[in-house]
Coordinates of N, CA and C in Angstrom, one line a residue:
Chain S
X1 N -0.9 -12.0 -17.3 CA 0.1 -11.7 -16.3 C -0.6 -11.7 -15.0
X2 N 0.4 -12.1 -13.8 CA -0.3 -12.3 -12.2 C 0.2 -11.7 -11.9
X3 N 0.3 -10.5 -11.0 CA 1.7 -10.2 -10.2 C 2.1 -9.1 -10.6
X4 N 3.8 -9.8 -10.7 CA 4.9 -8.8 -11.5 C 6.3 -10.0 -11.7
X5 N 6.0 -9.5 -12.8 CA 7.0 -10.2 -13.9 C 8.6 -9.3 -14.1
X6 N 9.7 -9.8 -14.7 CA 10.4 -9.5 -14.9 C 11.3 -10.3 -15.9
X7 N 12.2 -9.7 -16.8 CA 12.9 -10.1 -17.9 C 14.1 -9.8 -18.1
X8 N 14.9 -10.3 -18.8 CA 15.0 -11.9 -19.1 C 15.2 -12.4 -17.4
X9 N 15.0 -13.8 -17.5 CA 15.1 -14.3 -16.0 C 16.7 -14.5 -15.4
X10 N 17.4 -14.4 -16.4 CA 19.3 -14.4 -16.0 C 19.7 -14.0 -17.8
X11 N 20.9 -13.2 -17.7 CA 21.7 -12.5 -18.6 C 23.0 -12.4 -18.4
X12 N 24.1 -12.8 -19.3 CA 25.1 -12.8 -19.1 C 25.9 -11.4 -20.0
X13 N 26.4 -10.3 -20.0 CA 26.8 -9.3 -21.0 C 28.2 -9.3 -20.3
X14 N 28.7 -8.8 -21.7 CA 30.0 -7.9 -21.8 C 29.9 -6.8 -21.0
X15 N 30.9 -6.5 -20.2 CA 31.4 -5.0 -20.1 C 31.3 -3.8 -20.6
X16 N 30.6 -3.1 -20.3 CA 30.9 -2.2 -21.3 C 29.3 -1.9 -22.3
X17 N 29.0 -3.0 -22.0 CA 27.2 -3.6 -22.4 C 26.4 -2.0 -22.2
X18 N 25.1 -2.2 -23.1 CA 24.0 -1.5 -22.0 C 22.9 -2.6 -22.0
X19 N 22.3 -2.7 -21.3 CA 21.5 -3.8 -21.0 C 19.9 -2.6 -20.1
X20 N 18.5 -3.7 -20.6 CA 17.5 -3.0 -19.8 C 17.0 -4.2 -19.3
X21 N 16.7 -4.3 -18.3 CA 15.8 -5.0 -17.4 C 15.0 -4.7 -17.3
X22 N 13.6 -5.7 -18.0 CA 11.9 -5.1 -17.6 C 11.5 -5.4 -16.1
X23 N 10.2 -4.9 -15.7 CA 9.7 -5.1 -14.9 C 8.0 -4.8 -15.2
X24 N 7.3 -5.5 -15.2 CA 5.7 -5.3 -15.4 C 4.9 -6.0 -14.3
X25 N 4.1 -4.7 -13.8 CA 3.0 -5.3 -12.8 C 1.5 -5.4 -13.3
X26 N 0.9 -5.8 -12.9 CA -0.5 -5.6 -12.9 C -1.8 -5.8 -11.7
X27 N -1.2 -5.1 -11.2 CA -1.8 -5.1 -10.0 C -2.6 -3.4 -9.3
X28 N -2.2 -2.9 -10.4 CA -2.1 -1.5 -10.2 C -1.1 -0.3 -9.1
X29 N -0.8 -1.1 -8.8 CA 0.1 -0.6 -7.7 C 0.8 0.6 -8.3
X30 N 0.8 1.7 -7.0 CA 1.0 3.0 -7.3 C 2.7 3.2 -7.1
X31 N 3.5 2.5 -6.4 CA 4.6 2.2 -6.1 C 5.9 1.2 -6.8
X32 N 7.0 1.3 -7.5 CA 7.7 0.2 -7.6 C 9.1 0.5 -7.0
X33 N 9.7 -0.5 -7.1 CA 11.0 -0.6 -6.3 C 12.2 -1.4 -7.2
X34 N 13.4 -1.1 -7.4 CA 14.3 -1.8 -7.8 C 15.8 -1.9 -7.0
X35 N 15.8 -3.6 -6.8 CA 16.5 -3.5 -5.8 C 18.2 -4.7 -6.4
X36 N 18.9 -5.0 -5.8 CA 19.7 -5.6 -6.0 C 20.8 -6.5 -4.5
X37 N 20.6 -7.9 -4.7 CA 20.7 -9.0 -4.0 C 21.4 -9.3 -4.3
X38 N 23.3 -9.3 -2.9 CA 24.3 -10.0 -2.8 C 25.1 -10.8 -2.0
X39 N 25.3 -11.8 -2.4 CA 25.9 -12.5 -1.2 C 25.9 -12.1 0.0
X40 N 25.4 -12.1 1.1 CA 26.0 -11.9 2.4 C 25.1 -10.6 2.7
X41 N 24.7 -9.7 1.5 CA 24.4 -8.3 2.2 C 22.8 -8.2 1.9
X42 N 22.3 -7.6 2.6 CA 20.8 -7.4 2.3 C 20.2 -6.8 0.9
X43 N 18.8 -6.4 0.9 CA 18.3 -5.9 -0.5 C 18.9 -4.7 -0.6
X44 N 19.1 -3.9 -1.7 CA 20.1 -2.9 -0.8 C 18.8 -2.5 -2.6
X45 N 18.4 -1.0 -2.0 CA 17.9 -0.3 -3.2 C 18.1 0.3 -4.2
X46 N 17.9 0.4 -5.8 CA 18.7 1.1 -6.7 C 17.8 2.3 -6.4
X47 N 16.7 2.0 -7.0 CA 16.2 3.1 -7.7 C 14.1 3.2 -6.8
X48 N 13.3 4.3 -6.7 CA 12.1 3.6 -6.9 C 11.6 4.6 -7.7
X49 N 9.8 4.2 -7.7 CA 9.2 5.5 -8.0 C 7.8 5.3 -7.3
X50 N 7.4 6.6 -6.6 CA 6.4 6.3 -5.9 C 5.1 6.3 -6.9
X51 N 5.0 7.2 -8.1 CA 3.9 7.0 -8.8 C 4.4 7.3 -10.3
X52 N 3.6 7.0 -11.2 CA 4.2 7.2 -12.5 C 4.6 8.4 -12.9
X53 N 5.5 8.4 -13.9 CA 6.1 9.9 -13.7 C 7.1 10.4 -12.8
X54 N 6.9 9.8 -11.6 CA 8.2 9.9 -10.9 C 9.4 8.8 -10.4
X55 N 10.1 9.8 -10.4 CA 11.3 8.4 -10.0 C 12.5 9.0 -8.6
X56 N 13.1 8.2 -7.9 CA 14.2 8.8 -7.0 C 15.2 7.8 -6.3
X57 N 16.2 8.3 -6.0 CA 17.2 7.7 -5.9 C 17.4 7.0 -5.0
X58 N 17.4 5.6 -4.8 CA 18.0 4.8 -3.2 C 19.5 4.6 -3.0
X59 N 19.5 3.8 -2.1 CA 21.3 3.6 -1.6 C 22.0 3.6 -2.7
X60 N 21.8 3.1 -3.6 CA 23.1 2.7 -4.6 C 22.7 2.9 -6.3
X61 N 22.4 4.3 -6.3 CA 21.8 4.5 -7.7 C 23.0 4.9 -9.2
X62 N 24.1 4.5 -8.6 CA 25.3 4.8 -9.0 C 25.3 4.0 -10.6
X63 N 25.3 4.5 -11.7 CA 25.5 3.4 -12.9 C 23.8 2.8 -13.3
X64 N 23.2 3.1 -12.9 CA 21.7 2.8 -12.9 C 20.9 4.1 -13.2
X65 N 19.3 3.6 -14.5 CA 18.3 4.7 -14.3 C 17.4 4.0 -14.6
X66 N 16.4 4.7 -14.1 CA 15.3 4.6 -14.2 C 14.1 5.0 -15.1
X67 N 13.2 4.4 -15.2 CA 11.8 5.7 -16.0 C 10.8 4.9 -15.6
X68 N 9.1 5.9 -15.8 CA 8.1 5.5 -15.2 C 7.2 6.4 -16.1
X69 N 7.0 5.8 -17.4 CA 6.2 6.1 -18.1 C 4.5 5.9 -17.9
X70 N 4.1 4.8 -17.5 CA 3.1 4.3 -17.0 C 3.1 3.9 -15.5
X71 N 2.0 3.2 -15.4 CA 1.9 2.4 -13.9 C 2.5 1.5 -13.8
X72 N 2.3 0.3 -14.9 CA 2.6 -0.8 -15.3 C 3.7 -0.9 -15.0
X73 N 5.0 -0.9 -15.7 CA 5.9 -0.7 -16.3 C 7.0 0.3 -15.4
X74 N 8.4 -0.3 -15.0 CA 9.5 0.0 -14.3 C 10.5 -0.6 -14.9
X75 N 11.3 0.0 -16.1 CA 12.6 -1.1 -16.5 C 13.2 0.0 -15.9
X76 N 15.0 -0.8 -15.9 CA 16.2 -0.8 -15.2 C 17.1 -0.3 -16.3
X77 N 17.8 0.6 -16.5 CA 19.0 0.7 -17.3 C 20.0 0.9 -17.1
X78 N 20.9 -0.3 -17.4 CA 22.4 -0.4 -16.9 C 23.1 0.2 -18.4
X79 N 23.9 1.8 -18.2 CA 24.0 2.5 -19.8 C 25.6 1.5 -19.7
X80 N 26.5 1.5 -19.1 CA 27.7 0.9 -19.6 C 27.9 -0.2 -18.2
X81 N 28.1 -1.6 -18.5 CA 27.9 -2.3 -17.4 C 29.4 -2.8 -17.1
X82 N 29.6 -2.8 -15.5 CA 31.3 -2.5 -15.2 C 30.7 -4.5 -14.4
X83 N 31.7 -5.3 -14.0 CA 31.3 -6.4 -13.4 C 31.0 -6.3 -11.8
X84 N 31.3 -5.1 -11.5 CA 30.6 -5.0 -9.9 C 29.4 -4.9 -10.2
X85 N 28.5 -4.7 -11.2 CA 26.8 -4.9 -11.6 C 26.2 -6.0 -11.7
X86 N 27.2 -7.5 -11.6 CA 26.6 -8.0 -11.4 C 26.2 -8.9 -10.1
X87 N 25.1 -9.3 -10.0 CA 23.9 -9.4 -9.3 C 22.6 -10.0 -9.1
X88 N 22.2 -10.2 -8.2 CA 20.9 -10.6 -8.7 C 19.7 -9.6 -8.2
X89 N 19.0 -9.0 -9.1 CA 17.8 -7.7 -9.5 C 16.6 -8.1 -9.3
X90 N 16.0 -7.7 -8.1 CA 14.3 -7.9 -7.9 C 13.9 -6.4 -8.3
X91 N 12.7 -6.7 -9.2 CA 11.3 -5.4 -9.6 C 10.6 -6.0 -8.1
X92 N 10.1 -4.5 -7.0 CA 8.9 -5.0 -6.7 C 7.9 -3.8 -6.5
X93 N 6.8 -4.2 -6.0 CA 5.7 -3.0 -6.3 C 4.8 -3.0 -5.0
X94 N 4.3 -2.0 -4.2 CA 3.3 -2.0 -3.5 C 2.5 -0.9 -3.6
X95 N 1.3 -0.5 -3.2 CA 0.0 -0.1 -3.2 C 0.2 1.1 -2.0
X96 N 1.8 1.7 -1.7 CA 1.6 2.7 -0.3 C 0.9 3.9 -0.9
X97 N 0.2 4.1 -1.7 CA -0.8 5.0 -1.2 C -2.3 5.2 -0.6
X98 N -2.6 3.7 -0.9 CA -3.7 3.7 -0.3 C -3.7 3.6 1.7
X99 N -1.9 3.8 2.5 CA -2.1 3.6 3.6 C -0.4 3.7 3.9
X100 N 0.2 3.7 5.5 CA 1.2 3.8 5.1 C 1.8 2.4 4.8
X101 N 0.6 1.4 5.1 CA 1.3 -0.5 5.0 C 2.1 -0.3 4.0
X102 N 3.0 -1.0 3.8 CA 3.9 -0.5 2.6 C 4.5 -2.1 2.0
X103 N 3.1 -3.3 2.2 CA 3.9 -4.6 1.8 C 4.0 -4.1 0.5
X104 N 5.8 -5.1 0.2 CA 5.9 -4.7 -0.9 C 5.7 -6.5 -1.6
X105 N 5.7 -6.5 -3.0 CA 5.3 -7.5 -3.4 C 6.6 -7.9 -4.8
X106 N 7.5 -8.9 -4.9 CA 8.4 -9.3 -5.5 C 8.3 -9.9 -7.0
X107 N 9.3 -9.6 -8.2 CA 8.9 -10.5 -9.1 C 10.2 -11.0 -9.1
X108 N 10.1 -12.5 -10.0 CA 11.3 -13.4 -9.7 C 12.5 -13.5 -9.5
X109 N 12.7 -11.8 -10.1 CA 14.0 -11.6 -10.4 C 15.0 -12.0 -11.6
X110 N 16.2 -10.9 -11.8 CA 16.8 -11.0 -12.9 C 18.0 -11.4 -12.3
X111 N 19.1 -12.7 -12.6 CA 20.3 -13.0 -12.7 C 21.4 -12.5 -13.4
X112 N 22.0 -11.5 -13.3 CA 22.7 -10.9 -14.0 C 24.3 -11.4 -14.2
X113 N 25.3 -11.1 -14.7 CA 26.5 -11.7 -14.8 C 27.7 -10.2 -15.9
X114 N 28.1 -9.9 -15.8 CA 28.6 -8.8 -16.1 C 30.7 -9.4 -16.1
X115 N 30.8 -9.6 -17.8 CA 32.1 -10.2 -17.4 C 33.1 -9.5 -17.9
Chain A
X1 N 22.9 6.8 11.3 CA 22.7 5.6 10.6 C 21.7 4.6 10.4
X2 N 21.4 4.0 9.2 CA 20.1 3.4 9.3 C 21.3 1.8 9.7
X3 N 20.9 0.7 10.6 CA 21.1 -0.2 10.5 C 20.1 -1.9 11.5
X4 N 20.6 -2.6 10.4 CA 19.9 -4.1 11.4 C 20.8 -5.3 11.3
X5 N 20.1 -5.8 12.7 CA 21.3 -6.8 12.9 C 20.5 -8.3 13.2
X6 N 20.5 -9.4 12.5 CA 20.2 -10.5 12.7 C 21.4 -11.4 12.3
X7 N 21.4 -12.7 13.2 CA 22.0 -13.7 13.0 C 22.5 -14.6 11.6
X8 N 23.6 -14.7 11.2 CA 23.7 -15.1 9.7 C 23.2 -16.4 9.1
X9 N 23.4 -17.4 10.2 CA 22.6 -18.3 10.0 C 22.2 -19.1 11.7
X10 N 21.0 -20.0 11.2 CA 20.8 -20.7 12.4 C 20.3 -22.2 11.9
X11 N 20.8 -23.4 13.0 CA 20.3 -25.0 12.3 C 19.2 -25.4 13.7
X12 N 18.2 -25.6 13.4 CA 17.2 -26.0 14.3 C 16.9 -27.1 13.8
X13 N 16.0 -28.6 14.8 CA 15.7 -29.5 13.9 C 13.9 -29.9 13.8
X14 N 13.7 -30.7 12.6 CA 12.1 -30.7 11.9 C 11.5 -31.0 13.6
X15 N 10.3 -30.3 13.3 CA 9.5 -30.5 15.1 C 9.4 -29.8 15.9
X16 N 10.7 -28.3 15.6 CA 11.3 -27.6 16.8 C 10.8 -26.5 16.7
X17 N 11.4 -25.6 17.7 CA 10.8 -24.3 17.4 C 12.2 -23.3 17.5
X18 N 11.8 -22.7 16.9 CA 13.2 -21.6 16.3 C 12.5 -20.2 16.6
X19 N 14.0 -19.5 17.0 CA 13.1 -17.6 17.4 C 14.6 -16.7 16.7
X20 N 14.1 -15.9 15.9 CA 15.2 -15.6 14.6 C 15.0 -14.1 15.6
X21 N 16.3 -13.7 16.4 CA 16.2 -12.2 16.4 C 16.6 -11.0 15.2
X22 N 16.0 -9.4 15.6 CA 16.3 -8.5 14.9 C 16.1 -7.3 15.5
X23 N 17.4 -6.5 15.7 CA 17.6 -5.4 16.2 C 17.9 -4.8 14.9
X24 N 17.3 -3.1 15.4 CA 17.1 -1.9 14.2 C 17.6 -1.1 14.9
X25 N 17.7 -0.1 13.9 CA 17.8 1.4 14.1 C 17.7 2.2 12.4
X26 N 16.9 3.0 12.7 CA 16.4 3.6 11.5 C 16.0 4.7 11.8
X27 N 15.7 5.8 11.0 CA 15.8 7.2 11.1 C 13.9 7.3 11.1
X28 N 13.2 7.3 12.2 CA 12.2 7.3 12.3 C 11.6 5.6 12.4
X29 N 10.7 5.3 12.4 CA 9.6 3.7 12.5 C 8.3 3.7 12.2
X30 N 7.7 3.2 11.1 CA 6.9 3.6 10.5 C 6.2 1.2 10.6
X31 N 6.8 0.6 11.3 CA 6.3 -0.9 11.4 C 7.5 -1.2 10.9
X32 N 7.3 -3.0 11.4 CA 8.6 -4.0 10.9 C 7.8 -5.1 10.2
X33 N 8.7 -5.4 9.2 CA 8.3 -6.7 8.1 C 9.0 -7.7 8.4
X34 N 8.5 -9.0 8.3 CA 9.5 -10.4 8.0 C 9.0 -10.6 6.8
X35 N 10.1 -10.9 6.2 CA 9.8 -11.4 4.5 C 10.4 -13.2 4.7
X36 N 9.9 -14.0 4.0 CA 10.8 -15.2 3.6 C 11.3 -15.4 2.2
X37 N 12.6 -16.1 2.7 CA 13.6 -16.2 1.3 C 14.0 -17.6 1.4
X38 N 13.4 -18.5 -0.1 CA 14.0 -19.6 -0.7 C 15.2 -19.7 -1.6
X39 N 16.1 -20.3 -1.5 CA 16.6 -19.9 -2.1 C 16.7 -19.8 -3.8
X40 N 17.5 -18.9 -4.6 CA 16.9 -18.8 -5.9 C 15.4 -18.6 -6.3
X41 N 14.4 -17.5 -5.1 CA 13.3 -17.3 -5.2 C 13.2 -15.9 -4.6
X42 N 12.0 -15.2 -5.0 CA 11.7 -14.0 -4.6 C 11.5 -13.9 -2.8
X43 N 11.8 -13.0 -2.1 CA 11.2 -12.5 -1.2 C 9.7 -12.6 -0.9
X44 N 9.0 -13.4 -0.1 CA 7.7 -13.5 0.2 C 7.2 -13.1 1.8
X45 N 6.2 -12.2 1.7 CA 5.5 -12.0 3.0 C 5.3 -12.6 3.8
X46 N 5.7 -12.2 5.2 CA 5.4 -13.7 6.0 C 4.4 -12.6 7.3
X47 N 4.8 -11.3 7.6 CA 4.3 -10.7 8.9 C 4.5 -9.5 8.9
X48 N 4.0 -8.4 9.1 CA 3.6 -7.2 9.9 C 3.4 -6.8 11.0
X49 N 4.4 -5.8 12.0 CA 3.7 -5.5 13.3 C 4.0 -4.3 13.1
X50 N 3.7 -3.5 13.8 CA 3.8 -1.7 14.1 C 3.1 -1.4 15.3
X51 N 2.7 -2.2 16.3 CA 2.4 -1.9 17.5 C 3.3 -2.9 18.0
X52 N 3.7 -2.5 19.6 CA 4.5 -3.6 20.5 C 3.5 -5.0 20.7
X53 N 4.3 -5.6 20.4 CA 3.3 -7.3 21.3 C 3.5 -8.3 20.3
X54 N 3.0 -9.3 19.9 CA 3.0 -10.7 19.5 C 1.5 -10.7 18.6
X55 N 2.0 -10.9 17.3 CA 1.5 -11.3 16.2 C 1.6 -12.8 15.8
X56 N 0.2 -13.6 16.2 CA 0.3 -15.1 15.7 C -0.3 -15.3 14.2
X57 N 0.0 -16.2 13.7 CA -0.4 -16.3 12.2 C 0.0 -17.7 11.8
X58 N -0.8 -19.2 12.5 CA -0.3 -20.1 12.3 C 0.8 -20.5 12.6
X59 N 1.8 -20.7 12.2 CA 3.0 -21.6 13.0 C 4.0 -20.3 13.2
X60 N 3.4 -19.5 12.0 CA 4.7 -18.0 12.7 C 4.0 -16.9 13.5
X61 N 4.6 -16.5 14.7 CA 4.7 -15.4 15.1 C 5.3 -14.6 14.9
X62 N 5.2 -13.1 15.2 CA 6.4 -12.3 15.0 C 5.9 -11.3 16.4
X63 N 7.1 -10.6 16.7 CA 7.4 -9.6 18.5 C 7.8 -8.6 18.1
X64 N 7.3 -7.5 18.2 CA 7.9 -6.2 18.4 C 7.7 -5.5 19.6
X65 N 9.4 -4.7 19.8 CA 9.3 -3.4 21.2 C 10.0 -2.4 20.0
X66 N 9.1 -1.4 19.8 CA 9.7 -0.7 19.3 C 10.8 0.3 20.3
X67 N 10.5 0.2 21.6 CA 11.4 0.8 22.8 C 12.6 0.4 22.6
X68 N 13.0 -1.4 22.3 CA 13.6 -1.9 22.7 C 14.7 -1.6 21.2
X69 N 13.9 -1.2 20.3 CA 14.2 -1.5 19.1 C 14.7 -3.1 18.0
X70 N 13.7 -3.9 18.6 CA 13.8 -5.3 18.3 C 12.8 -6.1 18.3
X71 N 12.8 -6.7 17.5 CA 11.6 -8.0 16.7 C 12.4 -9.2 17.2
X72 N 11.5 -9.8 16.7 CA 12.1 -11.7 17.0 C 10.4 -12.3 15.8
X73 N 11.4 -13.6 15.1 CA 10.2 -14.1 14.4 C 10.6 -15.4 15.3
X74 N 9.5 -16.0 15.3 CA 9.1 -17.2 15.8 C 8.3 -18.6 15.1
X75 N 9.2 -19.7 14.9 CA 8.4 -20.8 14.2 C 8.8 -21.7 14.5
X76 N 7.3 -22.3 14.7 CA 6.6 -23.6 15.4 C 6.6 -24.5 14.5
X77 N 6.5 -25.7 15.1 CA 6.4 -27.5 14.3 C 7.2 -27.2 13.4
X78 N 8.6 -27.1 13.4 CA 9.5 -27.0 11.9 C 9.3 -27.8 10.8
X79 N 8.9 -27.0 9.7 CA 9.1 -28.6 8.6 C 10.4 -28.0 8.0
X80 N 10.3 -29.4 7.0 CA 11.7 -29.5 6.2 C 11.6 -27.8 5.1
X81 N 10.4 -27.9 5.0 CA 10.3 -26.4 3.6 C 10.8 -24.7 4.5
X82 N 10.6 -25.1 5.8 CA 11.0 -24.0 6.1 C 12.4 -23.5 6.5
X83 N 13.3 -24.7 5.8 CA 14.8 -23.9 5.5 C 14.7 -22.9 4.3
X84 N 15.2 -21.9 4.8 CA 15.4 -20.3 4.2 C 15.7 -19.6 4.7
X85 N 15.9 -18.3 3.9 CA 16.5 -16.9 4.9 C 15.4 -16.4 5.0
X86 N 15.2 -15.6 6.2 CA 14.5 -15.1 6.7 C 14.7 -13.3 6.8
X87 N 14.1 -12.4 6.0 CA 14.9 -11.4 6.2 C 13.7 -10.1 7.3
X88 N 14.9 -9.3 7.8 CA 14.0 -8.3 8.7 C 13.9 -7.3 7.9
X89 N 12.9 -6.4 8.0 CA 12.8 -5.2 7.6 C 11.8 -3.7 8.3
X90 N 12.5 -3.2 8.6 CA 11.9 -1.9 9.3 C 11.4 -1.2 8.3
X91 N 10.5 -0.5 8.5 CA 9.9 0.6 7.3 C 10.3 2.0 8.3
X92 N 11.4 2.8 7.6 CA 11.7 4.1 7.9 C 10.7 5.4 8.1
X93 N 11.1 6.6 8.2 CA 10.0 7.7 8.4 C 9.7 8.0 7.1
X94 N 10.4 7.8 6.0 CA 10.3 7.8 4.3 C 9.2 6.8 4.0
X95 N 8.9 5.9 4.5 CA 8.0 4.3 4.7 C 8.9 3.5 3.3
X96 N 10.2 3.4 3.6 CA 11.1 3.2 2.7 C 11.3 1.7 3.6
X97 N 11.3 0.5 3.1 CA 11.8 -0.7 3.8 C 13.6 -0.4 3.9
X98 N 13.8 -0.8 5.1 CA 15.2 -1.6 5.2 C 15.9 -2.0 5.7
X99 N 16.4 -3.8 4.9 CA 16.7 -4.7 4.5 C 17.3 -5.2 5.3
X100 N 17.9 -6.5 6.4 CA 19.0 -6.5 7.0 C 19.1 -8.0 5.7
X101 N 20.6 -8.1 6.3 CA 21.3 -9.5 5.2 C 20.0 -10.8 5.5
X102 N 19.4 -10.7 6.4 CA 19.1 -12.2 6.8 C 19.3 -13.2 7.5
X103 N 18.7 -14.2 8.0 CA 19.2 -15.3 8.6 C 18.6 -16.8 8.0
X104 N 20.3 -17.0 7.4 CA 19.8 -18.2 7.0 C 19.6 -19.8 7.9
X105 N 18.0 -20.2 8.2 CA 17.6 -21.2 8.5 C 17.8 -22.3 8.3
X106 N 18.4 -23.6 8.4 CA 18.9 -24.9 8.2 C 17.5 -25.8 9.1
X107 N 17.2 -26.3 9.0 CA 16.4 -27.6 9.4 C 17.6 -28.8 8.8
X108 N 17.2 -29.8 10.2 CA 17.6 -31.0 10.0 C 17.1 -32.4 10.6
X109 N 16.3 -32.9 9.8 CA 15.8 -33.9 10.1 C 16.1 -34.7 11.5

């Protein structure tokens, strides 16, 4: 692994679905971020967690959860998926504790489709 | 309110020079980011500033007044690759990034 990865790369579900979206870094990064990308509007944030073990809520945590069992490792869980979920989902991860720089660092993202 | 405002799109042509503004407002300022966006691709670093003044970095610059509450990116010798969106990003007093929609870049030959 380089980076930060994420899975599956596009998903189509039913309604009603639960679906998990991975995300895996390896970079050690003490930070991850889950965000979601729409037409016209900016990254707008689900969920982050600043270090393992923790997790908290951004703009739009609505229908979304989180967990942070390790470092590595940030999946997404959508428990019943309505079609305003779908989307397209960046994992991303930065290193803000070593400072307050806070670049954050992107994996390819997930295309989602919710019908 | 946290909010930013850049231009939705802009067409500049290969050769030229383009200056993408971005006005904030955010609940504290902790620096501003420019990220680049291909399309159907991740978000990629392009710049950092947290002090006022002009940050060069090869063909891009980037400008911050934090007084003014506004950036501007800046890019020289246009090539064709550098059609994309361009997005702004303030880091809050939380050092929480955020996001404006973007401005999508057009180059034309």
């Amino acid at each position: 692994i380089a980076g930060i990865t994420q899975a599956p790369t596009s998903q189509i579900l039913a309604a009603g679905r639960r679906m998990t979206l991975r995300c895996t870094q390896d970079m050690r990064h003490n930070a991850m971020y889950w965000y979601r990308q729409d037409l016209g509007l900016g990254l707008r944030l689900i969920h982050y967690s600043n270090t393992a073990g923790t997790t908290g809520k951004g703009e739009v945590p609505d229908g979304y959860s989180v967990s942070r069992a390790n470092t590595d490792d940030f999946p997404l869980t959508l428990a019943s998926a309505v079609p305003s979920q779908t989307s397209v989902y960046f994992c991303a991860s930065s290193d803000a504790e070593s400072s307050s720089y806070n670049e954050q660092f992107f994996g390819p993202g997930t295309r989602l489709t919710v019908l | 309110g946290q909010n930013i405002d850049q231009p939705t799109e802009m067409t500049a042509t290969e050769g030229a020079i383009v200056q993408i503004n971005c006005t904030y407002q955010t609940s504290g300022f902790n620096g501003l980011f420019w990220y680049q966006q291909h399309a159907g691709e991740a978000p990629t670093f392009l710049s950092y500033n947290v002090l006022d003044g002009l940050e060069e970095k090869g063909r891009f610059s980037s400008f911050l007044s934090r007084s003014k509450g506004y950036s501007y990116l800046l890019l020289k010798e246009l090539q064709m690759k550098d059609s994309a969106s361009y997005l702004c990003a303030p880091m809050d007093s939380n050092y929480q990034l955020i996001w404006g929609a973007g401005t999508k870049l057009i180059i034309k030959p």
